[in-house]
Amino acid sequence: MSRSVLVIGAGISGLISAIRARKLGNDVTVAFSGKGATSLSLGVVDVLGYVDRRAVRDPLKGIEELIKKKPRHVYSLVGVDNIKKSINFFKELTKEVELEYVGDLRKNIYIATQFGTIKPTCLALKEVYDARVDTWDGKKVSISGSIVRDYHPKFISDSLSFFLPKFGIDVRFVDENYADIVLRPLSQKKEESCVIPLLGDGEILRKKLFKYAQKIGVEFIKDTIKKGKIKGNEVKEVYGRKSYEADVYILASGDWIGGGLNAFKEPIFNLDMIKSNGKLVRKIPFPESGHKYSKIGVKVNESLNPFINGNEIVNLKVAGSIIGNYDYCTEKSGFGVCISTAYLAASL
Amino acid sequence: MDKYDVCIIGGGITGCGIARDLALRGLNIILLEKGDLSVGTTGRSHGLIHSGARYAVTDLESAKQCAEENEILRKIAGSFIEPTGGLFVLFKGDNYDYVDKFVDGCKKAGIPFEELSGEEIIKIEPNLSKDVELGFKVRDAVVDPFLLTIANAYSARLEGARIETYAKVVDIKDEDIFYIQNGKKKKVKAEVIINATGVWCNEVAKLRGFEIELKTYKGSILVYSGRAVKHVVNHLRAPSQGDIILPHKKTTLVGTTFLEEKNLEKFKIYRHEVELLKKEGERKVPLIGKMKLIRAYAGLRPIVGKEKERGFTLIKKENFITVTGGKFCTYRLMAEKASDLVVKILGVKTCCRTAEEPIIPDDDRGFREEIKRYYKKYGDLAKKIIPYSGYRGKVCICENVSSGEIIFAVKELFAKNIRDIRRRTRIGMGYCQGRRCTLEAAITLYSNGFDAKEVQKQIINGLRERWRGIIPVFEESIKEAKLIEAVYSCAGNYNHIKKYIPGLVKFL
């Protein structure tokens, strides 16, 4: 049965849910404000990198362990099955837009970053995936490319030289001509991504998904949704400059970065929040076990409906970083949560 | 053998002012500072060059000194000063009796002032609350405290002084001064030793075997993005907390609080201080209620003697002179008096030139087009940037800082790490609080001789320092905080760096 769907937000969560809902035959409109956090991200898909400060080798196993320990974690609500389906959906979709992401839910890889550090991730563009640090052991590697403001190849290789041995990887950094593996930026213009993903590469993915969604008939309107009208346990309409009505609403407006959260509230509907008590923020900016404030977000049930004063709102779904009870910075679960919740929210 | 006429301990405005004064008098000077220049109380000052009017009623002596030094600083350091002017304003409901006392005091202290009606004041300062009844225009001005301190140190070095930063004094025996720098213990000899260490003056005096009765009072300041006022705005009343609002580069400062604080290293800004300052700021300039509060910071005032006494003190014990108290804007006078005492002890007949000579000498014939844009930021020091002005790559978008400025800071202005660079060039002091520019600044350092491991430490420490300023105003800055956390955790994975490089940074 075809229904009208209004998605609020055009970051990765909004776009995935819009495309999924459209492919199921619904009439989909997306109201969006800006580009959100997606446009600043590396564009790789983190599913689960760490649980309780320990590195995760097998994300699926890690999620199963997480679900047992934290039954209210967003991955527990979504469930392993939906995570698998949504990641397959994402892989197929990126193939269609000619920006194919590869990777295996059973294996985390480590990639080099422009900061000269290494980070775990699960899916990435083929070129990025093939250049992963896990393949470097015993090899001669060259990090090449010209120096720009936030990319310095020799700084990266020098930093990695003292990080990698502690990680058990024996690598020598050499000149391009003598290397087994060359990490050459595909292009340093922002239109093509780099083999070492740069901040902002997420914008390339976002633009491709945006265009694709338009191509398959999703309507996009630039309008910042300010308020929603609720009657009983349903959303009646939402409005920004104009007012919008739909059968189903999907809220994918992001956390504080995208503007979906304002201090400790959700400003459009004033949805029930997961709160945090005690010391919300710690003295150092990136502590290993995270900050308490990161868990603040909208409370949802297993179908991703939110609540107002304990009442479930039946025609509203929530997707992405606006959801509470998880910490993407510490867990390295960013796009994993976005994609799986967006897929589920749209699978009406 | 490292032997000097004078060893100055402490590189704040006082220490650097004394270094310059004595160097100009031809003495052989070494200055030892345990951190970077001006990181103590000096760097926490709001940079207000008082007209003196604030003390006209309560402390006539201080008022006179401020008024005189104000004119002198405009002459010798004019390029570093923003001559905003100041307003003392009376609002509806304030105590009208104070006005006569104010006028009386200003006249006695020789402080120039001009009385204005409520309407006249609103005309020249439109964002003031509309219930302003009357006010007085005075010669308050604003300076960047970091820059003025560095200019003094730069000038001292031009005259042959040796300036050592990250050099902590650990022991003093007669003429021997022992300090630790880069993990090594070093020694210098000096005939006279000056203790210009601000709130640490008692710690250092103890090394010499005596104690100073010192009380320290914390003053907190809020920083808003954007300039809400054109003048320094003072509340016309007996000096209280939250009296002052001033424009500082692209921000507005609201200050200060006054609370006794015994912990010299780890002091917090309490929420009630933030609330008090917010309220005081919004009362005087309602626009402030709509502006973005980006951070808060606090400094400690060292006060020797009666509480709230603002005069300065010289304590001499044989060859060891402690200079303490006073105000940022009377540093030159404090330095002059301390230097006079030094030359008396050494039996040298020279006199002070600091009231006449410009801090950065005028050795170029005018300045070239390419450094014009640096002039507003660096004053006369801009002339020295020319060799670096070719490096135009922009490192900090918020504050418009080029990589040439960063290299200049490292090569000529005693900067040794990202925080030092920040104090000189203002990277990371704008809206993004370091998120966008820290990596780029680090890369500039790497390209100029720092090794990668050191640069990584700097990235981490640079961000930790910015984070400290966000915490007291967290509720208002969650978005910026999350952005910093997201970039460096998600993209940089710095939160798990301990796993593969233990010991790189303690307690991360």
PDB file of C-alpha atoms in Angstrom, chain B residues 268-401:
ATOM      1  CA  LYS B 268      37.167  25.859  38.403  1.00  0.00           C
ATOM      2  CA  ILE B 269      34.679  28.341  37.140  1.00  0.00           C
ATOM      3  CA  TYR B 270      31.424  27.716  38.980  1.00  0.00           C
ATOM      4  CA  ARG B 271      28.051  27.816  37.324  1.00  0.00           C
ATOM      5  CA  HIS B 272      26.898  30.562  39.694  1.00  0.00           C
ATOM      6  CA  GLU B 273      29.722  32.801  38.458  1.00  0.00           C
ATOM      7  CA  VAL B 274      28.615  32.202  34.864  1.00  0.00           C
ATOM      8  CA  GLU B 275      25.015  33.017  35.783  1.00  0.00           C
ATOM      9  CA  LEU B 276      26.036  36.188  37.608  1.00  0.00           C
ATOM     10  CA  LEU B 277      28.109  37.472  34.712  1.00  0.00           C
ATOM     11  CA  LYS B 278      25.416  36.566  32.161  1.00  0.00           C
ATOM     12  CA  LYS B 279      22.887  38.522  34.209  1.00  0.00           C
ATOM     13  CA  GLU B 280      25.173  41.547  34.616  1.00  0.00           C
ATOM     14  CA  GLY B 281      26.053  41.520  30.931  1.00  0.00           C
ATOM     15  CA  GLU B 282      22.446  41.314  29.771  1.00  0.00           C
ATOM     16  CA  ARG B 283      21.350  43.998  32.216  1.00  0.00           C
ATOM     17  CA  LYS B 284      23.689  46.544  30.703  1.00  0.00           C
ATOM     18  CA  VAL B 285      23.604  45.356  27.090  1.00  0.00           C
ATOM     19  CA  PRO B 286      20.450  43.299  26.377  1.00  0.00           C
ATOM     20  CA  LEU B 287      21.821  42.137  22.997  1.00  0.00           C
ATOM     21  CA  ILE B 288      24.238  39.929  24.917  1.00  0.00           C
ATOM     22  CA  GLY B 289      21.319  37.676  25.837  1.00  0.00           C
ATOM     23  CA  LYS B 290      21.038  36.743  22.143  1.00  0.00           C
ATOM     24  CA  MET B 291      24.748  36.278  21.447  1.00  0.00           C
ATOM     25  CA  LYS B 292      26.692  33.028  21.370  1.00  0.00           C
ATOM     26  CA  LEU B 293      28.620  32.332  24.560  1.00  0.00           C
ATOM     27  CA  ILE B 294      31.749  30.532  23.379  1.00  0.00           C
ATOM     28  CA  ARG B 295      33.840  30.072  26.483  1.00  0.00           C
ATOM     29  CA  ALA B 296      34.719  31.226  29.943  1.00  0.00           C
ATOM     30  CA  TYR B 297      38.113  31.638  31.565  1.00  0.00           C
ATOM     31  CA  ALA B 298      39.490  32.763  34.893  1.00  0.00           C
ATOM     32  CA  GLY B 299      42.695  34.124  36.338  1.00  0.00           C
ATOM     33  CA  LEU B 300      44.061  34.645  39.824  1.00  0.00           C
ATOM     34  CA  ARG B 301      44.972  38.052  41.179  1.00  0.00           C
ATOM     35  CA  PRO B 302      47.881  38.081  43.614  1.00  0.00           C
ATOM     36  CA  ILE B 303      47.223  40.501  46.448  1.00  0.00           C
ATOM     37  CA  VAL B 304      49.826  41.219  49.091  1.00  0.00           C
ATOM     38  CA  GLY B 305      48.652  43.242  52.063  1.00  0.00           C
ATOM     39  CA  LYS B 306      45.112  44.472  52.679  1.00  0.00           C
ATOM     40  CA  GLU B 307      42.355  42.754  50.732  1.00  0.00           C
ATOM     41  CA  LYS B 308      41.468  44.469  47.456  1.00  0.00           C
ATOM     42  CA  GLU B 309      44.449  46.795  47.699  1.00  0.00           C
ATOM     43  CA  ARG B 310      45.496  47.541  44.149  1.00  0.00           C
ATOM     44  CA  GLY B 311      48.826  49.249  44.672  1.00  0.00           C
ATOM     45  CA  PHE B 312      52.038  47.344  43.987  1.00  0.00           C
ATOM     46  CA  THR B 313      54.754  46.232  46.364  1.00  0.00           C
ATOM     47  CA  LEU B 314      58.540  45.842  46.195  1.00  0.00           C
ATOM     48  CA  ILE B 315      60.037  43.565  48.822  1.00  0.00           C
ATOM     49  CA  LYS B 316      63.842  43.535  49.025  1.00  0.00           C
ATOM     50  CA  LYS B 317      65.800  40.818  50.820  1.00  0.00           C
ATOM     51  CA  GLU B 318      69.540  41.312  50.151  1.00  0.00           C
ATOM     52  CA  ASN B 319      69.927  40.752  46.375  1.00  0.00           C
ATOM     53  CA  PHE B 320      66.450  39.276  45.954  1.00  0.00           C
ATOM     54  CA  ILE B 321      63.624  41.634  44.971  1.00  0.00           C
ATOM     55  CA  THR B 322      59.997  40.547  44.841  1.00  0.00           C
ATOM     56  CA  VAL B 323      57.677  42.670  42.699  1.00  0.00           C
ATOM     57  CA  THR B 324      54.045  41.922  43.237  1.00  0.00           C
ATOM     58  CA  GLY B 325      50.481  43.227  43.265  1.00  0.00           C
ATOM     59  CA  GLY B 326      49.549  46.032  40.938  1.00  0.00           C
ATOM     60  CA  LYS B 327      47.512  46.053  37.803  1.00  0.00           C
ATOM     61  CA  PHE B 328      48.184  44.951  34.252  1.00  0.00           C
ATOM     62  CA  CYS B 329      47.936  48.523  32.967  1.00  0.00           C
ATOM     63  CA  THR B 330      50.491  49.930  35.422  1.00  0.00           C
ATOM     64  CA  TYR B 331      53.118  47.309  34.581  1.00  0.00           C
ATOM     65  CA  ARG B 332      55.495  49.877  33.085  1.00  0.00           C
ATOM     66  CA  LEU B 333      55.524  51.922  36.260  1.00  0.00           C
ATOM     67  CA  MET B 334      56.082  48.806  38.389  1.00  0.00           C
ATOM     68  CA  ALA B 335      58.909  47.833  36.075  1.00  0.00           C
ATOM     69  CA  GLU B 336      60.413  51.322  36.326  1.00  0.00           C
ATOM     70  CA  LYS B 337      60.375  51.316  40.136  1.00  0.00           C
ATOM     71  CA  ALA B 338      61.783  47.793  40.303  1.00  0.00           C
ATOM     72  CA  SER B 339      64.495  48.686  37.782  1.00  0.00           C
ATOM     73  CA  ASP B 340      65.399  51.872  39.697  1.00  0.00           C
ATOM     74  CA  LEU B 341      65.929  49.715  42.775  1.00  0.00           C
ATOM     75  CA  VAL B 342      68.071  47.255  40.830  1.00  0.00           C
ATOM     76  CA  VAL B 343      70.434  49.902  39.421  1.00  0.00           C
ATOM     77  CA  LYS B 344      70.733  51.427  42.888  1.00  0.00           C
ATOM     78  CA  ILE B 345      71.900  48.067  44.263  1.00  0.00           C
ATOM     79  CA  LEU B 346      74.311  47.581  41.366  1.00  0.00           C
ATOM     80  CA  GLY B 347      75.627  51.131  41.662  1.00  0.00           C
ATOM     81  CA  VAL B 348      74.899  51.835  37.999  1.00  0.00           C
ATOM     82  CA  LYS B 349      73.952  55.350  36.948  1.00  0.00           C
ATOM     83  CA  THR B 350      71.343  54.959  34.238  1.00  0.00           C
ATOM     84  CA  CYS B 351      67.789  56.110  34.082  1.00  0.00           C
ATOM     85  CA  CYS B 352      64.564  54.746  32.760  1.00  0.00           C
ATOM     86  CA  ARG B 353      63.750  55.264  29.080  1.00  0.00           C
ATOM     87  CA  THR B 354      60.593  53.196  28.860  1.00  0.00           C
ATOM     88  CA  ALA B 355      58.226  56.148  29.172  1.00  0.00           C
ATOM     89  CA  GLU B 356      59.635  57.660  25.998  1.00  0.00           C
ATOM     90  CA  GLU B 357      60.873  54.911  23.697  1.00  0.00           C
ATOM     91  CA  PRO B 358      58.305  53.063  21.540  1.00  0.00           C
ATOM     92  CA  ILE B 359      58.288  49.369  22.399  1.00  0.00           C
ATOM     93  CA  ILE B 360      59.094  48.258  18.861  1.00  0.00           C
ATOM     94  CA  PRO B 361      61.537  50.740  17.370  1.00  0.00           C
ATOM     95  CA  ASP B 362      60.622  52.398  14.111  1.00  0.00           C
ATOM     96  CA  ASP B 363      63.358  51.047  11.845  1.00  0.00           C
ATOM     97  CA  ASP B 364      61.442  50.777   8.587  1.00  0.00           C
ATOM     98  CA  ARG B 365      60.385  53.647   6.434  1.00  0.00           C
ATOM     99  CA  GLY B 366      56.669  53.182   6.610  1.00  0.00           C
ATOM    100  CA  PHE B 367      55.250  49.714   6.089  1.00  0.00           C
ATOM    101  CA  ARG B 368      54.638  47.822   2.924  1.00  0.00           C
ATOM    102  CA  GLU B 369      51.337  46.826   1.433  1.00  0.00           C
ATOM    103  CA  GLU B 370      51.832  43.139   2.156  1.00  0.00           C
ATOM    104  CA  ILE B 371      52.008  43.561   5.903  1.00  0.00           C
ATOM    105  CA  LYS B 372      49.228  46.136   6.143  1.00  0.00           C
ATOM    106  CA  ARG B 373      46.710  43.424   6.934  1.00  0.00           C
ATOM    107  CA  TYR B 374      48.842  42.204   9.840  1.00  0.00           C
ATOM    108  CA  TYR B 375      49.158  45.622  11.386  1.00  0.00           C
ATOM    109  CA  LYS B 376      45.806  45.607  13.128  1.00  0.00           C
ATOM    110  CA  LYS B 377      46.624  42.299  14.738  1.00  0.00           C
ATOM    111  CA  TYR B 378      50.291  42.618  15.618  1.00  0.00           C
ATOM    112  CA  GLY B 379      50.841  46.356  15.874  1.00  0.00           C
ATOM    113  CA  ASP B 380      54.418  47.360  15.182  1.00  0.00           C
ATOM    114  CA  LEU B 381      55.503  43.717  15.317  1.00  0.00           C
ATOM    115  CA  ALA B 382      53.870  43.387  11.893  1.00  0.00           C
ATOM    116  CA  LYS B 383      57.001  44.907  10.368  1.00  0.00           C
ATOM    117  CA  LYS B 384      58.914  41.816  11.439  1.00  0.00           C
ATOM    118  CA  ILE B 385      56.578  39.462   9.585  1.00  0.00           C
ATOM    119  CA  ILE B 386      57.846  40.443   6.136  1.00  0.00           C
ATOM    120  CA  PRO B 387      60.206  37.478   5.678  1.00  0.00           C
ATOM    121  CA  TYR B 388      57.271  35.136   6.363  1.00  0.00           C
ATOM    122  CA  SER B 389      54.496  36.906   4.535  1.00  0.00           C
ATOM    123  CA  GLY B 390      54.952  34.712   1.456  1.00  0.00           C
ATOM    124  CA  TYR B 391      53.353  31.778   3.271  1.00  0.00           C
ATOM    125  CA  ARG B 392      49.800  32.722   2.599  1.00  0.00           C
ATOM    126  CA  GLY B 393      48.005  29.396   3.096  1.00  0.00           C
ATOM    127  CA  LYS B 394      45.128  29.960   5.489  1.00  0.00           C
ATOM    128  CA  VAL B 395      45.361  27.837   8.606  1.00  0.00           C
ATOM    129  CA  CYS B 396      42.558  29.247  10.696  1.00  0.00           C
ATOM    130  CA  ILE B 397      39.429  30.259   8.843  1.00  0.00           C
ATOM    131  CA  CYS B 398      37.586  31.663  11.854  1.00  0.00           C
ATOM    132  CA  GLU B 399      40.349  34.109  12.745  1.00  0.00           C
ATOM    133  CA  ASN B 400      41.981  34.453   9.298  1.00  0.00           C
ATOM    134  CA  VAL B 401      45.457  33.236  10.239  1.00  0.00           C
TER     135      VAL B 401
END
